[in-house]
Coordinates of C-alpha atoms in Angstrom, one line a residue:
M1 CA 106.0 110.9 101.1
T2 CA 104.4 111.8 97.8
I3 CA 103.6 109.6 94.9
R4 CA 105.0 110.7 91.5
T5 CA 104.4 109.3 88.1
E6 CA 107.8 110.7 87.0
L7 CA 111.0 110.7 88.9
D8 CA 114.4 112.2 88.0
L9 CA 116.5 109.1 88.6
T10 CA 119.7 111.2 88.6
D11 CA 118.5 113.3 91.6
A12 CA 119.5 111.8 95.0
T13 CA 116.6 113.6 96.7
S14 CA 114.0 111.8 94.5
F15 CA 114.5 108.6 96.5
A16 CA 114.3 110.1 99.9
R17 CA 111.2 112.3 99.3
N18 CA 109.0 110.0 97.2
D19 CA 107.2 106.7 97.4
V20 CA 109.5 104.9 94.9
H21 CA 107.6 101.6 95.2
E22 CA 104.4 103.2 93.8
F23 CA 106.6 104.7 91.0
W24 CA 108.2 101.4 90.1
R25 CA 104.8 99.6 90.2
D26 CA 103.6 102.0 87.6
V27 CA 106.7 101.6 85.5
R28 CA 106.6 97.8 85.5
K29 CA 103.0 97.9 84.3
S30 CA 103.1 100.7 81.7
R31 CA 106.7 101.1 80.5
P32 CA 109.0 98.3 81.8
V33 CA 111.9 99.5 79.6
Y34 CA 111.9 103.3 78.9
W35 CA 114.2 106.1 77.9
H36 CA 115.1 108.6 80.7
D37 CA 115.8 112.0 79.1
G38 CA 119.0 113.8 80.0
D39 CA 122.4 114.8 78.7
P40 CA 123.1 112.0 78.2
G41 CA 119.9 110.1 78.6
F42 CA 119.8 106.4 79.5
W43 CA 117.6 103.3 79.4
V44 CA 115.7 102.2 82.6
V45 CA 115.0 98.5 83.0
A46 CA 112.4 97.6 85.7
R47 CA 111.0 94.1 85.4
H48 CA 112.7 91.2 87.1
A49 CA 113.0 89.0 84.0
D50 CA 114.5 91.8 81.9
V51 CA 117.0 92.7 84.7
L52 CA 118.1 89.1 85.0
A53 CA 118.6 88.8 81.3
C54 CA 120.7 92.0 81.2
Y55 CA 122.9 90.8 84.1
A56 CA 123.5 87.6 82.2
D57 CA 124.4 89.3 79.0
A58 CA 128.0 90.2 79.8
R59 CA 129.0 90.1 76.2
G60 CA 126.4 92.6 74.9
L61 CA 126.3 94.9 78.0
S62 CA 129.7 96.0 79.1
S63 CA 130.7 97.0 82.7
A64 CA 134.1 98.5 81.7
R65 CA 132.9 102.1 81.4
G66 CA 131.3 101.9 84.8
T67 CA 128.4 100.3 86.7
V68 CA 127.0 103.3 88.6
L69 CA 124.8 105.8 86.9
D70 CA 126.5 109.0 88.2
V71 CA 129.9 107.7 87.1
L72 CA 128.7 106.9 83.6
L73 CA 126.9 110.2 83.3
S74 CA 130.2 111.9 84.2
G75 CA 132.1 110.2 81.4
G76 CA 133.0 106.8 82.7
D77 CA 135.0 105.1 85.4
S78 CA 138.8 105.6 85.3
A79 CA 139.1 102.1 87.0
G80 CA 137.6 100.4 84.0
G81 CA 139.6 97.3 83.0
K82 CA 141.5 97.4 86.2
M83 CA 139.0 96.8 89.0
L84 CA 136.9 93.6 89.0
A85 CA 133.5 95.3 89.1
V86 CA 134.2 97.4 86.0
T87 CA 136.0 94.9 83.9
D88 CA 134.8 92.7 81.1
R89 CA 135.9 89.2 80.0
P90 CA 138.5 87.8 79.7
R91 CA 140.2 90.0 82.2
H92 CA 137.2 89.9 84.4
R93 CA 137.5 86.1 84.8
E94 CA 141.2 86.4 85.7
L95 CA 140.6 89.0 88.3
R96 CA 137.5 87.2 89.7
T97 CA 139.6 84.0 90.1
L98 CA 142.2 86.0 92.0
M99 CA 139.6 87.9 94.2
L100 CA 137.8 84.7 95.2
R101 CA 141.0 83.6 96.9
A102 CA 140.3 86.3 99.4
F103 CA 137.1 84.5 100.3
S104 CA 138.5 81.0 100.7
P105 CA 137.2 78.9 103.6
R106 CA 140.6 79.1 105.3
V107 CA 140.4 82.9 105.3
L108 CA 136.7 83.3 106.0
G109 CA 136.6 80.8 108.9
A110 CA 138.5 83.1 111.3
V111 CA 136.8 86.3 110.0
E112 CA 133.3 84.8 110.4
D113 CA 134.2 83.8 114.0
R114 CA 135.2 87.4 114.8
V115 CA 132.0 88.7 113.1
R116 CA 129.8 86.6 115.4
E117 CA 131.8 87.6 118.5
R118 CA 131.9 91.3 117.7
T119 CA 128.2 91.5 116.8
S120 CA 127.1 89.7 119.9
R121 CA 129.2 91.9 122.1
L122 CA 128.0 95.1 120.5
V123 CA 124.3 94.1 120.7
R124 CA 124.6 93.0 124.3
S125 CA 126.4 96.2 125.3
F126 CA 123.4 98.4 124.1
T127 CA 120.6 96.2 125.3
G128 CA 118.6 97.6 128.1
K129 CA 120.6 100.9 128.1
G130 CA 118.0 103.2 126.6
E131 CA 118.0 105.1 123.3
F132 CA 121.0 105.0 121.0
D133 CA 121.8 105.4 117.3
F134 CA 122.1 101.9 116.0
A135 CA 123.7 103.1 112.8
A136 CA 126.6 104.9 114.5
E137 CA 127.1 102.6 117.5
I138 CA 126.7 99.1 115.9
A139 CA 126.1 99.1 112.1
D140 CA 129.1 101.3 111.4
H141 CA 131.4 99.0 113.2
I142 CA 130.5 95.5 112.0
P143 CA 131.2 95.6 108.2
M144 CA 134.2 97.9 108.2
N145 CA 135.9 95.9 111.0
T146 CA 135.0 92.7 109.1
I147 CA 136.7 94.0 106.0
G148 CA 139.5 95.4 108.1
D149 CA 140.0 91.9 109.6
L150 CA 139.9 90.3 106.1
L151 CA 142.5 92.8 104.8
S152 CA 144.5 93.1 108.0
I153 CA 144.0 96.9 108.0
P154 CA 145.4 98.6 111.1
E155 CA 142.6 99.3 113.5
A156 CA 143.7 103.0 113.8
D157 CA 143.0 103.5 110.1
R158 CA 139.5 102.0 110.0
E159 CA 137.6 105.0 111.2
K160 CA 138.9 107.3 108.4
L161 CA 138.2 104.5 105.8
L162 CA 134.6 104.4 107.1
R163 CA 134.3 108.1 106.9
W164 CA 135.6 108.2 103.3
N165 CA 133.5 105.2 102.2
K166 CA 130.3 106.8 103.5
L167 CA 131.0 109.8 101.2
A168 CA 132.0 107.8 98.2
L169 CA 128.5 107.0 96.7
S170 CA 126.1 108.7 99.1
S171 CA 125.7 111.4 101.7
A172 CA 123.7 112.2 104.8
D173 CA 123.4 115.7 103.5
E174 CA 121.0 116.4 100.6
T175 CA 123.1 119.5 99.6
A176 CA 126.4 117.6 99.5
D177 CA 128.9 118.5 96.7
R178 CA 129.7 115.6 94.3
L179 CA 133.3 116.7 94.5
D180 CA 133.3 115.4 98.1
S181 CA 132.5 111.9 96.7
L182 CA 135.3 112.1 94.2
E183 CA 137.8 113.3 96.8
A184 CA 136.7 110.5 99.2
R185 CA 137.2 107.8 96.5
N186 CA 140.6 109.2 95.7
E187 CA 141.6 109.2 99.4
I188 CA 140.7 105.5 99.6
V189 CA 142.6 104.5 96.5
G190 CA 145.6 106.6 97.7
Y191 CA 145.5 104.8 101.0
F192 CA 145.6 101.4 99.4
M193 CA 148.3 102.4 97.0
D194 CA 150.5 103.1 100.1
L195 CA 149.4 99.9 101.8
V196 CA 149.9 97.7 98.7
R197 CA 153.4 99.2 98.2
Y198 CA 154.3 98.4 101.9
R199 CA 152.9 94.8 101.8
R200 CA 154.8 94.1 98.6
D201 CA 158.0 94.9 100.4
H202 CA 156.8 93.3 103.7
P203 CA 154.4 90.5 102.6
G204 CA 152.4 88.7 105.3
D205 CA 149.6 86.1 105.5
D206 CA 146.8 88.5 104.6
V207 CA 144.6 89.4 101.7
V208 CA 146.3 92.7 100.8
S209 CA 149.6 90.9 100.6
M210 CA 148.0 88.2 98.5
I211 CA 146.5 90.7 96.0
A212 CA 149.7 92.8 96.1
T213 CA 151.9 89.9 95.1
A214 CA 149.5 87.9 92.9
E215 CA 149.6 87.4 89.2
A216 CA 146.5 87.4 87.0
G217 CA 146.7 86.4 83.4
D218 CA 150.1 86.9 82.0
G219 CA 151.8 88.8 84.8
P220 CA 151.5 90.5 88.2
L221 CA 148.9 93.2 88.9
T222 CA 150.1 96.8 88.6
L223 CA 150.3 98.8 91.8
E224 CA 147.1 100.7 90.7
E225 CA 145.2 97.4 89.9
A226 CA 146.1 95.9 93.3
A227 CA 145.0 99.1 95.1
L228 CA 141.7 99.4 93.2
N229 CA 140.8 95.8 93.8
C230 CA 141.5 96.2 97.6
Y231 CA 139.3 99.3 97.4
S232 CA 136.5 97.3 95.7
L233 CA 136.4 94.9 98.7
V234 CA 135.9 97.9 101.0
L235 CA 133.3 99.5 98.7
G236 CA 131.3 96.3 98.3
G237 CA 131.8 94.9 101.8
D238 CA 131.0 97.9 103.9
E239 CA 128.2 99.9 102.4
S240 CA 125.7 97.2 101.4
S241 CA 126.1 95.3 104.7
R242 CA 125.9 98.5 106.8
V243 CA 122.6 99.7 105.3
S244 CA 121.1 96.2 105.2
A245 CA 121.8 95.9 109.0
I246 CA 120.1 99.3 109.6
C247 CA 117.1 98.3 107.5
A248 CA 116.9 94.9 109.3
V249 CA 116.5 96.6 112.7
K250 CA 114.1 99.3 111.5
T251 CA 111.9 96.8 109.7
L252 CA 111.8 94.3 112.5
A253 CA 110.7 97.1 114.8
E254 CA 107.9 98.0 112.4
H255 CA 106.8 94.4 111.9
P256 CA 106.4 92.9 115.4
A257 CA 104.8 89.7 114.2
Q258 CA 107.8 89.0 112.1
W259 CA 110.1 89.8 115.0
R260 CA 108.2 87.3 117.1
A261 CA 108.5 84.7 114.4
L262 CA 112.2 85.2 114.3
R263 CA 112.6 85.0 118.1
D264 CA 110.4 81.8 118.5
G265 CA 112.1 80.1 115.6
S266 CA 109.1 79.8 113.3
A267 CA 111.0 82.0 110.8
G268 CA 114.5 80.6 110.1
V269 CA 117.5 82.9 110.2
D270 CA 118.7 81.9 106.7
S271 CA 115.4 82.8 105.1
A272 CA 115.2 85.9 107.2
V273 CA 118.6 87.0 105.8
E274 CA 117.3 86.7 102.2
E275 CA 114.1 88.6 103.0
V276 CA 116.1 91.4 104.6
L277 CA 118.4 91.6 101.6
R278 CA 115.3 91.8 99.2
W279 CA 113.5 94.4 101.4
A280 CA 116.6 96.5 101.8
T281 CA 118.0 96.3 98.3
P282 CA 121.1 98.3 99.3
A283 CA 122.2 98.9 95.7
M284 CA 119.2 100.3 93.9
H285 CA 120.7 99.9 90.5
F286 CA 123.7 98.8 88.5
A287 CA 124.4 100.1 85.0
R288 CA 125.9 98.8 81.8
T289 CA 126.8 100.2 78.4
A290 CA 125.5 98.5 75.2
V291 CA 128.3 97.1 73.1
Q292 CA 126.1 96.7 70.0
D293 CA 122.5 97.4 68.9
R294 CA 120.1 95.1 70.7
E295 CA 116.6 94.6 72.0
I296 CA 115.7 94.8 75.6
G297 CA 112.1 94.2 76.7
G298 CA 110.9 95.0 73.2
R299 CA 112.8 98.3 73.0
R300 CA 115.6 98.9 70.5
V301 CA 118.8 99.9 72.3
R302 CA 121.7 101.4 70.4
A303 CA 125.4 100.6 70.8
G304 CA 126.9 103.1 73.2
D305 CA 123.6 103.6 75.2
I306 CA 123.7 103.5 79.0
V307 CA 121.4 100.8 80.4
T308 CA 120.4 101.0 84.1
L309 CA 119.1 97.8 85.8
W310 CA 116.9 98.7 88.8
N311 CA 117.2 96.1 91.5
T312 CA 114.8 98.0 93.7
S313 CA 112.1 97.4 91.1
A314 CA 113.0 93.9 90.2
N315 CA 112.9 92.8 93.9
N316 CA 109.3 94.0 94.1
D317 CA 108.0 92.6 90.8
E318 CA 104.6 91.1 91.3
E319 CA 105.3 88.5 88.6
V320 CA 108.0 87.0 90.8
F321 CA 107.2 87.9 94.4
D322 CA 103.8 87.2 96.0
R323 CA 102.7 90.5 97.7
P324 CA 106.1 92.0 97.4
R325 CA 105.4 94.9 99.8
R326 CA 104.7 92.3 102.6
F327 CA 107.8 91.7 104.8
D328 CA 107.8 87.9 105.2
L329 CA 110.8 86.3 106.8
T330 CA 109.6 82.8 105.6
R331 CA 109.4 83.9 102.0
S332 CA 110.3 81.1 99.6
P333 CA 111.4 81.1 96.9
N334 CA 113.2 84.4 97.2
K335 CA 114.9 85.2 93.9
H336 CA 116.1 88.7 94.8
V337 CA 118.9 90.4 92.9
S338 CA 120.3 92.4 95.8
L339 CA 123.7 90.6 95.3
G340 CA 123.6 90.8 91.6
H341 CA 123.3 88.0 89.1
G342 CA 125.4 86.3 86.4
P343 CA 129.2 86.8 85.9
H344 CA 129.2 89.9 88.2
F345 CA 127.5 88.2 91.1
C346 CA 128.9 89.7 94.4
V347 CA 132.2 87.9 95.3
G348 CA 131.6 88.8 98.9
A349 CA 128.0 87.4 99.1
F350 CA 129.0 84.8 101.7
L351 CA 130.5 87.4 104.0
G352 CA 127.6 89.8 103.6
R353 CA 125.1 87.1 104.5
A354 CA 127.3 86.0 107.5
E355 CA 127.2 89.5 108.9
L356 CA 123.4 89.7 108.7
R357 CA 123.1 86.2 110.1
A358 CA 125.3 87.2 113.1
L359 CA 123.2 90.3 113.7
L360 CA 119.8 88.4 113.6
N361 CA 121.2 85.8 115.9
A362 CA 122.6 88.4 118.3
L363 CA 119.2 90.2 118.4
T364 CA 117.2 87.0 119.2
E365 CA 119.7 86.0 121.9
S366 CA 119.8 89.3 123.8
V367 CA 116.8 91.5 122.8
T368 CA 113.1 91.0 123.6
G369 CA 111.8 94.2 121.9
I370 CA 113.0 96.8 119.4
E371 CA 111.7 100.3 119.6
V372 CA 112.4 103.0 117.0
C373 CA 112.7 106.2 119.1
G374 CA 112.8 108.9 116.4
R375 CA 112.9 109.7 112.7
P376 CA 115.7 107.8 110.9
G377 CA 118.1 110.0 108.9
P378 CA 117.9 109.1 105.2
I379 CA 120.9 108.5 102.8
Y380 CA 120.9 110.8 99.8
S381 CA 122.0 108.8 96.8
N382 CA 120.6 107.5 93.5
F383 CA 122.6 104.4 94.1
L384 CA 122.6 103.4 97.7
N385 CA 119.3 102.8 99.5
G386 CA 118.8 103.2 103.2
Y387 CA 119.4 105.3 106.3
D388 CA 122.4 106.9 107.9
S389 CA 121.0 107.1 111.4
L390 CA 118.5 105.1 113.4
P391 CA 117.5 106.1 117.0
V392 CA 116.4 102.9 118.7
A393 CA 116.1 101.2 122.1
F394 CA 116.8 97.5 122.6
H395 CA 114.7 96.1 125.5

């Protein structure tokens, strides 16, 4: 990889071809808040303290126009005000209260049990069998099936949902057409429109039925609102967990001392999960729109300006993390922002952590050594960080 003093943060190939950590180290030192030229341009926020402050400022920095840079640069998110992630208060509070019911202990208990069983079975089935693609054979199956279990999605439909979701915000092809992403998102929303409509007429004891028949605020959700919020669970629950799992296996193979510490118990699984999340930083950024003129990190931001908060930089800020480019499964404290912060903190954080915990436990129970057998295939995205393929062998 090359080291660049300037990166086009709108170009998906920038992150696959360059040493972004050297870039962000320079940004934090010399211009921690800067204006990225473009049509339109946008603000870049790189330091941990400034990123936290922006996440906490839900009144001054709006999510309603969109929270992903590409969407904002294209004019805004049509789901604004309808889907939890792109909604501001007071509607955000109403939707969040509703969506948290999907993650109640009663619901999650059975789902978590199935996560452990499925993950252990998959890892055992490929241990000692030679080279295989961890991404395709294991990582693709754990999060989507977990969300499928949570939403009671028919198993026959899960493969196409995974295929659409992998196109929604990223691609394994650097020449991919952005229209493919739009089409994939529309397919998922259309799927949930049909499913919500059916579950309203035939309600069951499942999360889609709960969302489809629930009221938030002064009345029931519209069909579109219900479908969009089901989609948000798939979007948030699949991609970040999938790429974090791939990163975990790749990084453990590259850091044998840390792998030994995990296996012998000198590094606890819970702290290991947090370090994997920091190291992976699956969502490189989230974006906001300034509601009024304000100051961020000493720079004057105007009302209407796009503000991007770069988790991948904040999670490697030397002011917060000792030797941040050292993979340390015992790191404590570990104040990463991989799951967000403030009012928009990830509602599925417990489930995402449970999936990683299940993977790490399954690896330590069945695997003695992890070998990377070829070059991992990168994801091309300016939002999602990680790999689409990972050839490995579990010994």
